[in-house]
Amino acid sequence: MTVLTSFDDYPIHPSSSPIAFTASSDPNHYDRYFFNGYRRDASLYFGVALGLYPNRHVVDASFSVVVGGSRQISLHASGRAPLDRARANVVGPIEVRIIEPMKRHRVIVDSPEHAIKADLEFVARSGPVQEPHFLARAGQRVTTDYTRLTQFGHWSGWIEVEGERHHVESGSYGSRDRSWGVRPIGPPAELGAPTNKPQFYWLWAPVNFETYATHFDVNEYSDGSRWHEVGFVLDDGEAPAVAAHRVDYSTTLRPGTRWAQSFSLDLALPDGTSRRLEFEPLYEFHMSGIGYFNPDWGHGYWKGELAVGAEAWNLPVATPCEPRHVHIQAVCRVRDGSNIGLGVLEQLIIGEHRPTGLTGLFDPA
């Protein structure tokens, strides 16, 4: 049986195996696109995800939009993964096109039967930034082992949902990431005795300003010690990102949730200067809208040769600590001195986190 595909004709092989083979047989191997975008007045926000899970033979994608901060509408698609990676960028009515690698991308959504359509183009403002490698274990077993890039850009195009067309004006802000490797996805496997209590603390904050962008993320254990962090400032154009040598933040949680009521970020830069960013949460984009913790459209689940569905709900939700609701991107207005930008503060907090006083698996603040 041959496993040769179109990419085997290019000099890109990292090993003696055909491109279709992954580095390991771990069922949690994945390769993923993520995009977000938002009007500069924050009246519209959208997210796109497309993931390939070669060892599960599944590919899936979602497109989700929040209109007016008060309603979120999502389209999901899942199917059998093609062997040829060149065909893995389309899942039913959702397509991600690479027009020019690392510079221009196009997102096309065409599902008139679900009253969801879109045609959007992303143009990079600067080069991509490779974040530090992600590596975590449960006991001796590797649970997380992946690489990710983050990039900022501008959007243009349109989105049509529930019978209304919304224009995304040229110059609208956004960001994207690409990640690949191993992380928990799909149906959990039975692995014998538990090694520790479920716990995950994650913050991720790409922010667009007029002529530059800032970025921050952190993973922490329950005691607040960190196993991953990054912070940088990136000017428009070809200049490389300036990485912070120290990243600090301060947050207070909104009562009844696991989400920030207030948040400030301090980036200490190599030249001795520092940047203090103040985040003002405006509304939530629920990551279940693009598959995360979605009970019906979770990442990497086999749903048949092709399945397509849609859902919608009003915001804010009444049950913010339900598993499907706890993972969000808070759309935020951000102040850096006299400069005002727009971005997100993504938050996923599962289990205990002593610095913020959280206990239990999903207990609220």
mmCIF file of C-alpha atoms in Angstrom:
data_model
loop_
_atom_site.group_PDB
_atom_site.id
_atom_site.type_symbol
_atom_site.label_atom_id
_atom_site.label_comp_id
_atom_site.label_asym_id
_atom_site.label_seq_id
_atom_site.Cartn_x
_atom_site.Cartn_y
_atom_site.Cartn_z
ATOM 1 C CA MET A 1 0.000 0.000 0.000
ATOM 2 C CA THR A 2 1.373 3.403 -0.944
ATOM 3 C CA VAL A 3 1.123 6.369 1.393
ATOM 4 C CA LEU A 4 2.750 8.838 -0.982
ATOM 5 C CA THR A 5 0.963 12.184 -1.324
ATOM 6 C CA SER A 6 1.465 15.445 -3.205
ATOM 7 C CA PHE A 7 3.791 16.932 -0.564
ATOM 8 C CA ASP A 8 6.242 14.053 -1.047
ATOM 9 C CA ASP A 9 7.257 15.764 -4.294
ATOM 10 C CA TYR A 10 8.754 18.671 -2.290
ATOM 11 C CA PRO A 11 12.125 18.648 -0.463
ATOM 12 C CA ILE A 12 10.521 19.078 2.977
ATOM 13 C CA HIS A 13 10.940 15.654 4.613
ATOM 14 C CA PRO A 14 12.165 15.732 8.247
ATOM 15 C CA SER A 15 12.773 11.965 8.228
ATOM 16 C CA SER A 16 12.956 8.981 5.880
ATOM 17 C CA SER A 17 9.170 8.491 6.145
ATOM 18 C CA PRO A 18 6.554 9.883 3.757
ATOM 19 C CA ILE A 19 4.950 13.134 4.889
ATOM 20 C CA ALA A 20 1.694 11.336 5.773
ATOM 21 C CA PHE A 21 3.409 9.619 8.722
ATOM 22 C CA THR A 22 3.457 11.468 12.037
ATOM 23 C CA ALA A 23 6.502 11.480 14.318
ATOM 24 C CA SER A 24 4.686 9.239 16.797
ATOM 25 C CA SER A 25 1.551 7.115 16.858
ATOM 26 C CA ASP A 26 0.109 9.106 19.758
ATOM 27 C CA PRO A 27 -3.637 9.506 19.007
ATOM 28 C CA ASN A 28 -3.410 13.079 20.305
ATOM 29 C CA HIS A 29 -1.089 14.221 17.501
ATOM 30 C CA TYR A 30 -2.659 17.269 15.842
ATOM 31 C CA ASP A 31 -2.021 20.109 13.380
ATOM 32 C CA ARG A 32 -4.192 23.221 13.799
ATOM 33 C CA TYR A 33 -5.095 26.665 12.449
ATOM 34 C CA PHE A 34 -6.702 29.342 14.599
ATOM 35 C CA PHE A 35 -7.753 32.859 13.582
ATOM 36 C CA ASN A 36 -9.610 35.630 15.332
ATOM 37 C CA GLY A 37 -10.765 39.005 14.072
ATOM 38 C CA TYR A 38 -12.729 42.005 15.259
ATOM 39 C CA ARG A 39 -13.980 45.344 14.136
ATOM 40 C CA ARG A 40 -12.141 48.244 15.721
ATOM 41 C CA ASP A 41 -15.295 49.274 17.597
ATOM 42 C CA ALA A 42 -15.609 45.676 18.928
ATOM 43 C CA SER A 43 -19.160 45.422 17.549
ATOM 44 C CA LEU A 44 -18.309 42.143 15.820
ATOM 45 C CA TYR A 45 -15.867 39.367 16.738
ATOM 46 C CA PHE A 46 -15.200 36.041 15.022
ATOM 47 C CA GLY A 47 -13.053 32.972 15.493
ATOM 48 C CA VAL A 48 -11.996 30.188 13.128
ATOM 49 C CA ALA A 49 -10.438 26.816 13.918
ATOM 50 C CA LEU A 50 -9.412 23.963 11.642
ATOM 51 C CA GLY A 51 -7.678 20.900 13.045
ATOM 52 C CA LEU A 52 -6.213 17.741 11.552
ATOM 53 C CA TYR A 53 -5.760 14.622 13.732
ATOM 54 C CA PRO A 54 -3.941 12.164 11.445
ATOM 55 C CA ASN A 55 -3.753 9.255 13.899
ATOM 56 C CA ARG A 56 -7.482 9.522 14.571
ATOM 57 C CA HIS A 57 -8.213 9.948 10.826
ATOM 58 C CA VAL A 58 -10.365 12.994 11.612
ATOM 59 C CA VAL A 59 -10.395 16.598 10.412
ATOM 60 C CA ASP A 60 -12.748 19.240 11.787
ATOM 61 C CA ALA A 61 -13.413 22.963 11.587
ATOM 62 C CA SER A 62 -15.594 25.626 13.167
ATOM 63 C CA PHE A 63 -16.521 29.228 12.452
ATOM 64 C CA SER A 64 -18.138 31.351 15.153
ATOM 65 C CA VAL A 65 -19.163 35.000 15.356
ATOM 66 C CA VAL A 66 -20.396 37.284 18.136
ATOM 67 C CA VAL A 67 -22.655 40.105 16.966
ATOM 68 C CA GLY A 68 -23.106 43.156 19.164
ATOM 69 C CA GLY A 69 -21.611 41.399 22.154
ATOM 70 C CA SER A 70 -24.978 39.742 22.772
ATOM 71 C CA ARG A 71 -25.305 36.676 20.533
ATOM 72 C CA GLN A 72 -22.870 33.982 19.385
ATOM 73 C CA ILE A 73 -23.538 31.913 16.243
ATOM 74 C CA SER A 74 -21.420 28.897 15.257
ATOM 75 C CA LEU A 75 -21.001 26.517 12.346
ATOM 76 C CA HIS A 76 -19.207 23.184 12.836
ATOM 77 C CA ALA A 77 -17.988 20.538 10.398
ATOM 78 C CA SER A 78 -16.223 17.213 10.912
ATOM 79 C CA GLY A 79 -15.191 14.423 8.587
ATOM 80 C CA ARG A 80 -12.689 11.788 7.586
ATOM 81 C CA ALA A 81 -9.176 13.195 7.253
ATOM 82 C CA PRO A 82 -7.687 12.937 3.765
ATOM 83 C CA LEU A 83 -4.338 11.195 3.495
ATOM 84 C CA ASP A 84 -2.992 14.042 1.358
ATOM 85 C CA ARG A 85 -2.331 17.092 3.560
ATOM 86 C CA ALA A 86 -2.907 19.327 0.520
ATOM 87 C CA ARG A 87 -6.633 18.546 0.836
ATOM 88 C CA ALA A 88 -6.852 18.922 4.624
ATOM 89 C CA ASN A 89 -7.686 22.647 4.560
ATOM 90 C CA VAL A 90 -11.351 22.135 3.632
ATOM 91 C CA VAL A 91 -13.992 20.549 5.870
ATOM 92 C CA GLY A 92 -17.433 20.639 4.284
ATOM 93 C CA PRO A 93 -18.476 24.311 4.047
ATOM 94 C CA ILE A 94 -15.394 25.723 5.851
ATOM 95 C CA GLU A 95 -12.112 26.379 4.035
ATOM 96 C CA VAL A 96 -8.782 27.965 5.032
ATOM 97 C CA ARG A 97 -6.648 28.969 2.042
ATOM 98 C CA ILE A 98 -2.964 29.870 2.239
ATOM 99 C CA ILE A 99 -2.651 32.595 -0.392
ATOM 100 C CA GLU A 100 0.954 33.460 0.530
ATOM 101 C CA PRO A 101 2.622 31.528 3.360
ATOM 102 C CA MET A 102 3.056 33.580 6.555
ATOM 103 C CA LYS A 103 1.551 36.646 4.832
ATOM 104 C CA ARG A 104 -1.950 36.181 3.393
ATOM 105 C CA HIS A 105 -4.778 33.771 4.210
ATOM 106 C CA ARG A 106 -8.390 33.526 3.166
ATOM 107 C CA VAL A 107 -11.295 32.016 5.116
ATOM 108 C CA ILE A 108 -14.376 30.961 3.165
ATOM 109 C CA VAL A 109 -17.596 29.735 4.793
ATOM 110 C CA ASP A 110 -20.556 28.706 2.655
ATOM 111 C CA SER A 111 -23.459 27.032 4.439
ATOM 112 C CA PRO A 112 -26.679 28.703 3.250
ATOM 113 C CA GLU A 113 -28.764 25.924 4.807
ATOM 114 C CA HIS A 114 -27.481 27.104 8.219
ATOM 115 C CA ALA A 115 -27.690 30.816 7.262
ATOM 116 C CA ILE A 116 -23.923 31.232 7.749
ATOM 117 C CA LYS A 117 -21.575 32.501 5.035
ATOM 118 C CA ALA A 118 -18.312 34.458 5.030
ATOM 119 C CA ASP A 119 -15.458 35.540 2.803
ATOM 120 C CA LEU A 120 -12.538 37.033 4.753
ATOM 121 C CA GLU A 121 -8.892 37.817 4.021
ATOM 122 C CA PHE A 122 -6.122 38.072 6.619
ATOM 123 C CA VAL A 123 -2.997 40.104 5.750
ATOM 124 C CA ALA A 124 -0.063 39.942 8.170
ATOM 125 C CA ARG A 125 1.228 43.136 9.790
ATOM 126 C CA SER A 126 4.601 41.583 10.590
ATOM 127 C CA GLY A 127 6.365 38.260 10.679
ATOM 128 C CA PRO A 128 5.272 35.291 12.817
ATOM 129 C CA VAL A 129 6.749 34.767 16.266
ATOM 130 C CA GLN A 130 7.657 31.278 17.466
ATOM 131 C CA GLU A 131 6.624 30.861 21.089
ATOM 132 C CA PRO A 132 8.730 28.789 23.513
ATOM 133 C CA HIS A 133 8.142 25.061 23.179
ATOM 134 C CA PHE A 134 5.230 23.610 25.151
ATOM 135 C CA LEU A 135 6.083 20.478 27.141
ATOM 136 C CA ALA A 136 4.208 18.982 30.095
ATOM 137 C CA ARG A 137 3.896 15.525 31.643
ATOM 138 C CA ALA A 138 1.495 13.589 33.849
ATOM 139 C CA GLY A 139 3.870 11.365 35.785
ATOM 140 C CA GLN A 140 6.187 9.839 33.189
ATOM 141 C CA ARG A 141 3.761 10.323 30.287
ATOM 142 C CA VAL A 142 4.058 13.300 27.952
ATOM 143 C CA THR A 143 0.664 14.995 27.649
ATOM 144 C CA THR A 144 1.688 18.207 25.897
ATOM 145 C CA ASP A 145 4.480 18.547 23.346
ATOM 146 C CA TYR A 146 3.930 21.130 20.636
ATOM 147 C CA THR A 147 5.177 24.193 18.775
ATOM 148 C CA ARG A 148 3.122 27.287 18.098
ATOM 149 C CA LEU A 149 3.535 30.524 16.169
ATOM 150 C CA THR A 150 1.521 33.691 16.713
ATOM 151 C CA GLN A 151 1.011 36.397 14.100
ATOM 152 C CA PHE A 152 -0.908 39.679 13.930
ATOM 153 C CA GLY A 153 -2.711 41.132 10.955
ATOM 154 C CA HIS A 154 -5.599 43.004 9.379
ATOM 155 C CA TRP A 155 -8.873 41.582 8.061
ATOM 156 C CA SER A 156 -11.264 42.589 5.315
ATOM 157 C CA GLY A 157 -14.374 40.963 3.891
ATOM 158 C CA TRP A 158 -17.854 40.101 5.089
ATOM 159 C CA ILE A 159 -19.851 37.719 7.271
ATOM 160 C CA GLU A 160 -23.499 36.769 6.802
ATOM 161 C CA VAL A 161 -25.397 35.217 9.720
ATOM 162 C CA GLU A 162 -29.102 34.806 10.440
ATOM 163 C CA GLY A 163 -30.076 36.759 7.330
ATOM 164 C CA GLU A 164 -27.893 39.819 7.924
ATOM 165 C CA ARG A 165 -24.627 40.720 6.217
ATOM 166 C CA HIS A 166 -21.902 42.339 8.329
ATOM 167 C CA HIS A 167 -18.964 44.036 6.622
ATOM 168 C CA VAL A 168 -15.488 43.593 8.098
ATOM 169 C CA GLU A 169 -13.882 46.853 7.092
ATOM 170 C CA SER A 170 -10.360 46.793 5.651
ATOM 171 C CA GLY A 171 -7.883 47.276 8.485
ATOM 172 C CA SER A 172 -9.948 45.439 11.086
ATOM 173 C CA TYR A 173 -7.703 43.855 13.697
ATOM 174 C CA GLY A 174 -6.951 40.187 14.276
ATOM 175 C CA SER A 175 -4.396 37.521 15.010
ATOM 176 C CA ARG A 176 -3.744 33.912 14.189
ATOM 177 C CA ASP A 177 -1.802 30.973 15.499
ATOM 178 C CA ARG A 178 -0.564 27.706 14.058
ATOM 179 C CA SER A 179 0.341 24.843 16.335
ATOM 180 C CA TRP A 180 1.264 21.206 15.867
ATOM 181 C CA GLY A 181 2.428 18.311 17.999
ATOM 182 C CA VAL A 182 0.659 16.516 20.839
ATOM 183 C CA ARG A 183 -1.932 17.815 23.275
ATOM 184 C CA PRO A 184 -5.124 16.351 24.778
ATOM 185 C CA ILE A 185 -7.844 16.103 22.136
ATOM 186 C CA GLY A 186 -10.612 13.678 21.257
ATOM 187 C CA PRO A 187 -12.002 10.855 23.396
ATOM 188 C CA PRO A 188 -9.825 10.372 26.508
ATOM 189 C CA ALA A 189 -7.988 7.039 26.692
ATOM 190 C CA GLU A 190 -8.019 4.770 29.751
ATOM 191 C CA LEU A 191 -4.486 4.971 31.124
ATOM 192 C CA GLY A 192 -4.721 3.120 34.435
ATOM 193 C CA ALA A 193 -4.173 4.756 37.803
ATOM 194 C CA PRO A 194 -4.589 8.552 37.954
ATOM 195 C CA THR A 195 -1.345 10.494 38.396
ATOM 196 C CA ASN A 196 -2.690 13.797 39.746
ATOM 197 C CA LYS A 197 -5.829 15.887 40.083
ATOM 198 C CA PRO A 198 -7.094 17.534 36.881
ATOM 199 C CA GLN A 199 -5.613 21.026 36.742
ATOM 200 C CA PHE A 200 -4.930 23.520 33.967
ATOM 201 C CA TYR A 201 -4.328 27.259 34.162
ATOM 202 C CA TRP A 202 -3.990 29.149 30.887
ATOM 203 C CA LEU A 203 -3.983 32.822 29.913
ATOM 204 C CA TRP A 204 -3.295 34.054 26.359
ATOM 205 C CA ALA A 205 -3.487 37.697 25.300
ATOM 206 C CA PRO A 206 -2.688 38.955 21.763
ATOM 207 C CA VAL A 207 -3.443 42.693 21.480
ATOM 208 C CA ASN A 208 -3.435 44.960 18.414
ATOM 209 C CA PHE A 209 -2.492 48.642 18.659
ATOM 210 C CA GLU A 210 -2.311 51.104 15.770
ATOM 211 C CA THR A 211 1.354 50.523 14.815
ATOM 212 C CA TYR A 212 2.391 47.585 16.982
ATOM 213 C CA ALA A 213 1.133 44.535 18.851
ATOM 214 C CA THR A 214 1.792 42.904 22.198
ATOM 215 C CA HIS A 215 1.453 39.307 23.266
ATOM 216 C CA PHE A 216 1.452 37.318 26.488
ATOM 217 C CA ASP A 217 0.684 33.809 27.627
ATOM 218 C CA VAL A 218 1.249 31.742 30.728
ATOM 219 C CA ASN A 219 0.637 28.212 32.018
ATOM 220 C CA GLU A 220 0.727 27.730 35.790
ATOM 221 C CA TYR A 221 0.486 24.840 38.218
ATOM 222 C CA SER A 222 -1.992 24.993 41.099
ATOM 223 C CA ASP A 223 0.582 26.699 43.359
ATOM 224 C CA GLY A 224 1.168 29.481 40.795
ATOM 225 C CA SER A 225 4.566 28.278 39.576
ATOM 226 C CA ARG A 226 4.880 28.455 35.801
ATOM 227 C CA TRP A 227 5.737 25.785 33.275
ATOM 228 C CA HIS A 228 5.351 28.096 30.272
ATOM 229 C CA GLU A 229 5.368 31.851 29.663
ATOM 230 C CA VAL A 230 6.046 34.396 26.960
ATOM 231 C CA GLY A 231 5.703 38.140 26.482
ATOM 232 C CA PHE A 232 6.764 40.378 23.600
ATOM 233 C CA VAL A 233 6.225 43.657 21.757
ATOM 234 C CA LEU A 234 6.167 43.585 17.953
ATOM 235 C CA ASP A 235 6.287 46.665 15.725
ATOM 236 C CA ASP A 236 4.682 46.602 12.288
ATOM 237 C CA GLY A 237 7.009 45.663 9.432
ATOM 238 C CA GLU A 238 10.085 43.491 9.323
ATOM 239 C CA ALA A 239 11.618 44.246 12.743
ATOM 240 C CA PRO A 240 11.922 41.182 15.019
ATOM 241 C CA ALA A 241 9.800 40.875 18.131
ATOM 242 C CA VAL A 242 11.262 42.225 21.377
ATOM 243 C CA ALA A 243 10.882 39.535 24.032
ATOM 244 C CA ALA A 244 10.245 40.522 27.631
ATOM 245 C CA HIS A 245 12.736 39.105 30.113
ATOM 246 C CA ARG A 246 10.127 39.216 32.872
ATOM 247 C CA VAL A 247 6.353 38.868 32.653
ATOM 248 C CA ASP A 248 4.056 39.744 35.559
ATOM 249 C CA TYR A 249 0.315 40.174 35.807
ATOM 250 C CA SER A 250 -2.362 41.033 38.339
ATOM 251 C CA THR A 251 -5.973 39.894 38.196
ATOM 252 C CA THR A 252 -9.176 39.821 40.188
ATOM 253 C CA LEU A 253 -11.893 37.341 39.271
ATOM 254 C CA ARG A 254 -15.522 38.184 38.690
ATOM 255 C CA PRO A 255 -17.638 36.611 41.461
ATOM 256 C CA GLY A 256 -19.528 33.537 40.270
ATOM 257 C CA THR A 257 -17.078 32.876 37.397
ATOM 258 C CA ARG A 258 -13.513 31.826 36.635
ATOM 259 C CA TRP A 259 -13.018 34.908 34.455
ATOM 260 C CA ALA A 260 -11.129 38.133 35.059
ATOM 261 C CA GLN A 261 -13.029 41.148 36.286
ATOM 262 C CA SER A 262 -9.848 43.221 36.001
ATOM 263 C CA PHE A 263 -6.451 42.383 34.554
ATOM 264 C CA SER A 264 -3.139 44.214 34.166
ATOM 265 C CA LEU A 265 0.043 43.017 32.510
ATOM 266 C CA ASP A 266 3.645 44.171 33.043
ATOM 267 C CA LEU A 267 6.298 43.426 30.421
ATOM 268 C CA ALA A 268 9.907 44.169 31.479
ATOM 269 C CA LEU A 269 11.918 44.720 28.292
ATOM 270 C CA PRO A 270 15.668 44.185 27.680
ATOM 271 C CA ASP A 271 16.411 47.918 27.313
ATOM 272 C CA GLY A 272 15.334 48.531 30.905
ATOM 273 C CA THR A 273 11.907 49.936 30.026
ATOM 274 C CA SER A 274 8.632 48.310 30.903
ATOM 275 C CA ARG A 275 5.097 48.338 29.526
ATOM 276 C CA ARG A 276 2.007 48.208 31.713
ATOM 277 C CA LEU A 277 -1.159 47.155 29.915
ATOM 278 C CA GLU A 278 -4.589 47.572 31.488
ATOM 279 C CA PHE A 279 -7.321 45.258 30.144
ATOM 280 C CA GLU A 280 -11.002 46.206 30.197
ATOM 281 C CA PRO A 281 -13.189 43.138 29.423
ATOM 282 C CA LEU A 282 -16.124 44.020 27.155
ATOM 283 C CA TYR A 283 -17.827 40.658 26.493
ATOM 284 C CA GLU A 284 -17.053 36.959 26.115
ATOM 285 C CA PHE A 285 -16.433 34.823 23.050
ATOM 286 C CA HIS A 286 -17.024 31.218 24.106
ATOM 287 C CA MET A 287 -14.387 28.848 22.785
ATOM 288 C CA SER A 288 -16.973 26.059 22.666
ATOM 289 C CA GLY A 289 -18.129 27.935 19.574
ATOM 290 C CA ILE A 290 -15.019 26.629 17.807
ATOM 291 C CA GLY A 291 -15.074 23.184 19.437
ATOM 292 C CA TYR A 292 -13.287 23.528 22.795
ATOM 293 C CA PHE A 293 -15.205 21.597 25.469
ATOM 294 C CA ASN A 294 -18.165 21.433 23.118
ATOM 295 C CA PRO A 295 -20.201 18.334 24.088
ATOM 296 C CA ASP A 296 -21.374 17.786 20.508
ATOM 297 C CA TRP A 297 -18.519 19.175 18.399
ATOM 298 C CA GLY A 298 -15.340 18.518 20.388
ATOM 299 C CA HIS A 299 -12.002 18.352 18.578
ATOM 300 C CA GLY A 300 -10.925 15.048 17.089
ATOM 301 C CA TYR A 301 -14.151 13.091 17.617
ATOM 302 C CA TRP A 302 -15.344 10.793 14.847
ATOM 303 C CA LYS A 303 -18.790 11.914 13.670
ATOM 304 C CA GLY A 304 -18.896 10.113 10.334
ATOM 305 C CA GLU A 305 -17.669 10.761 6.810
ATOM 306 C CA LEU A 306 -19.018 14.328 6.955
ATOM 307 C CA ALA A 307 -21.186 15.999 9.577
ATOM 308 C CA VAL A 308 -22.219 19.668 9.603
ATOM 309 C CA GLY A 309 -24.232 21.520 12.224
ATOM 310 C CA ALA A 310 -24.908 24.932 13.703
ATOM 311 C CA GLU A 311 -25.848 26.402 17.059
ATOM 312 C CA ALA A 312 -26.455 29.824 18.607
ATOM 313 C CA TRP A 313 -26.937 31.293 22.075
ATOM 314 C CA ASN A 314 -27.382 34.639 23.771
ATOM 315 C CA LEU A 315 -24.708 36.371 25.836
ATOM 316 C CA PRO A 316 -23.869 36.554 28.656
ATOM 317 C CA VAL A 317 -24.541 32.935 29.616
ATOM 318 C CA ALA A 318 -26.327 32.106 32.873
ATOM 319 C CA THR A 319 -23.960 29.262 33.840
ATOM 320 C CA PRO A 320 -20.369 30.512 33.364
ATOM 321 C CA CYS A 321 -18.779 27.624 35.292
ATOM 322 C CA GLU A 322 -20.332 24.825 33.273
ATOM 323 C CA PRO A 323 -17.502 22.904 31.523
ATOM 324 C CA ARG A 324 -18.619 24.044 28.060
ATOM 325 C CA HIS A 325 -18.666 27.699 29.147
ATOM 326 C CA VAL A 326 -15.542 28.027 31.291
ATOM 327 C CA HIS A 327 -13.125 28.468 28.359
ATOM 328 C CA ILE A 328 -13.449 31.966 26.866
ATOM 329 C CA GLN A 329 -11.723 34.748 25.046
ATOM 330 C CA ALA A 330 -12.739 37.997 26.728
ATOM 331 C CA VAL A 331 -12.773 40.738 24.111
ATOM 332 C CA CYS A 332 -10.908 43.621 25.757
ATOM 333 C CA ARG A 333 -10.106 47.258 25.265
ATOM 334 C CA VAL A 334 -6.462 47.620 26.296
ATOM 335 C CA ARG A 335 -4.552 50.709 27.397
ATOM 336 C CA ASP A 336 -0.781 50.991 27.048
ATOM 337 C CA GLY A 337 -0.140 54.450 28.470
ATOM 338 C CA SER A 338 -1.902 56.852 26.107
ATOM 339 C CA ASN A 339 -2.304 54.187 23.402
ATOM 340 C CA ILE A 340 -5.574 52.270 23.176
ATOM 341 C CA GLY A 341 -5.732 48.884 21.498
ATOM 342 C CA LEU A 342 -8.075 45.934 21.155
ATOM 343 C CA GLY A 343 -7.462 42.265 21.769
ATOM 344 C CA VAL A 344 -8.463 39.285 23.835
ATOM 345 C CA LEU A 345 -7.669 37.710 27.160
ATOM 346 C CA GLU A 346 -8.181 33.990 26.680
ATOM 347 C CA GLN A 347 -8.820 32.159 29.944
ATOM 348 C CA LEU A 348 -9.085 28.472 30.761
ATOM 349 C CA ILE A 349 -8.849 27.580 34.448
ATOM 350 C CA ILE A 350 -9.617 24.016 35.491
ATOM 351 C CA GLY A 351 -9.070 22.767 39.023
ATOM 352 C CA GLU A 352 -7.340 24.443 41.917
ATOM 353 C CA HIS A 353 -5.308 27.641 41.584
ATOM 354 C CA ARG A 354 -4.202 28.959 44.941
ATOM 355 C CA PRO A 355 -3.048 32.484 43.875
ATOM 356 C CA THR A 356 -6.584 33.297 42.698
ATOM 357 C CA GLY A 357 -8.282 31.305 45.479
ATOM 358 C CA LEU A 358 -9.983 28.861 43.140
ATOM 359 C CA THR A 359 -10.849 25.397 44.454
ATOM 360 C CA GLY A 360 -12.537 22.310 43.104
ATOM 361 C CA LEU A 361 -12.733 21.401 39.448
ATOM 362 C CA PHE A 362 -15.048 24.187 38.245
ATOM 363 C CA ASP A 363 -15.982 25.969 41.483
ATOM 364 C CA PRO A 364 -16.568 29.722 40.942
ATOM 365 C CA ALA A 365 -14.720 32.598 42.557
#
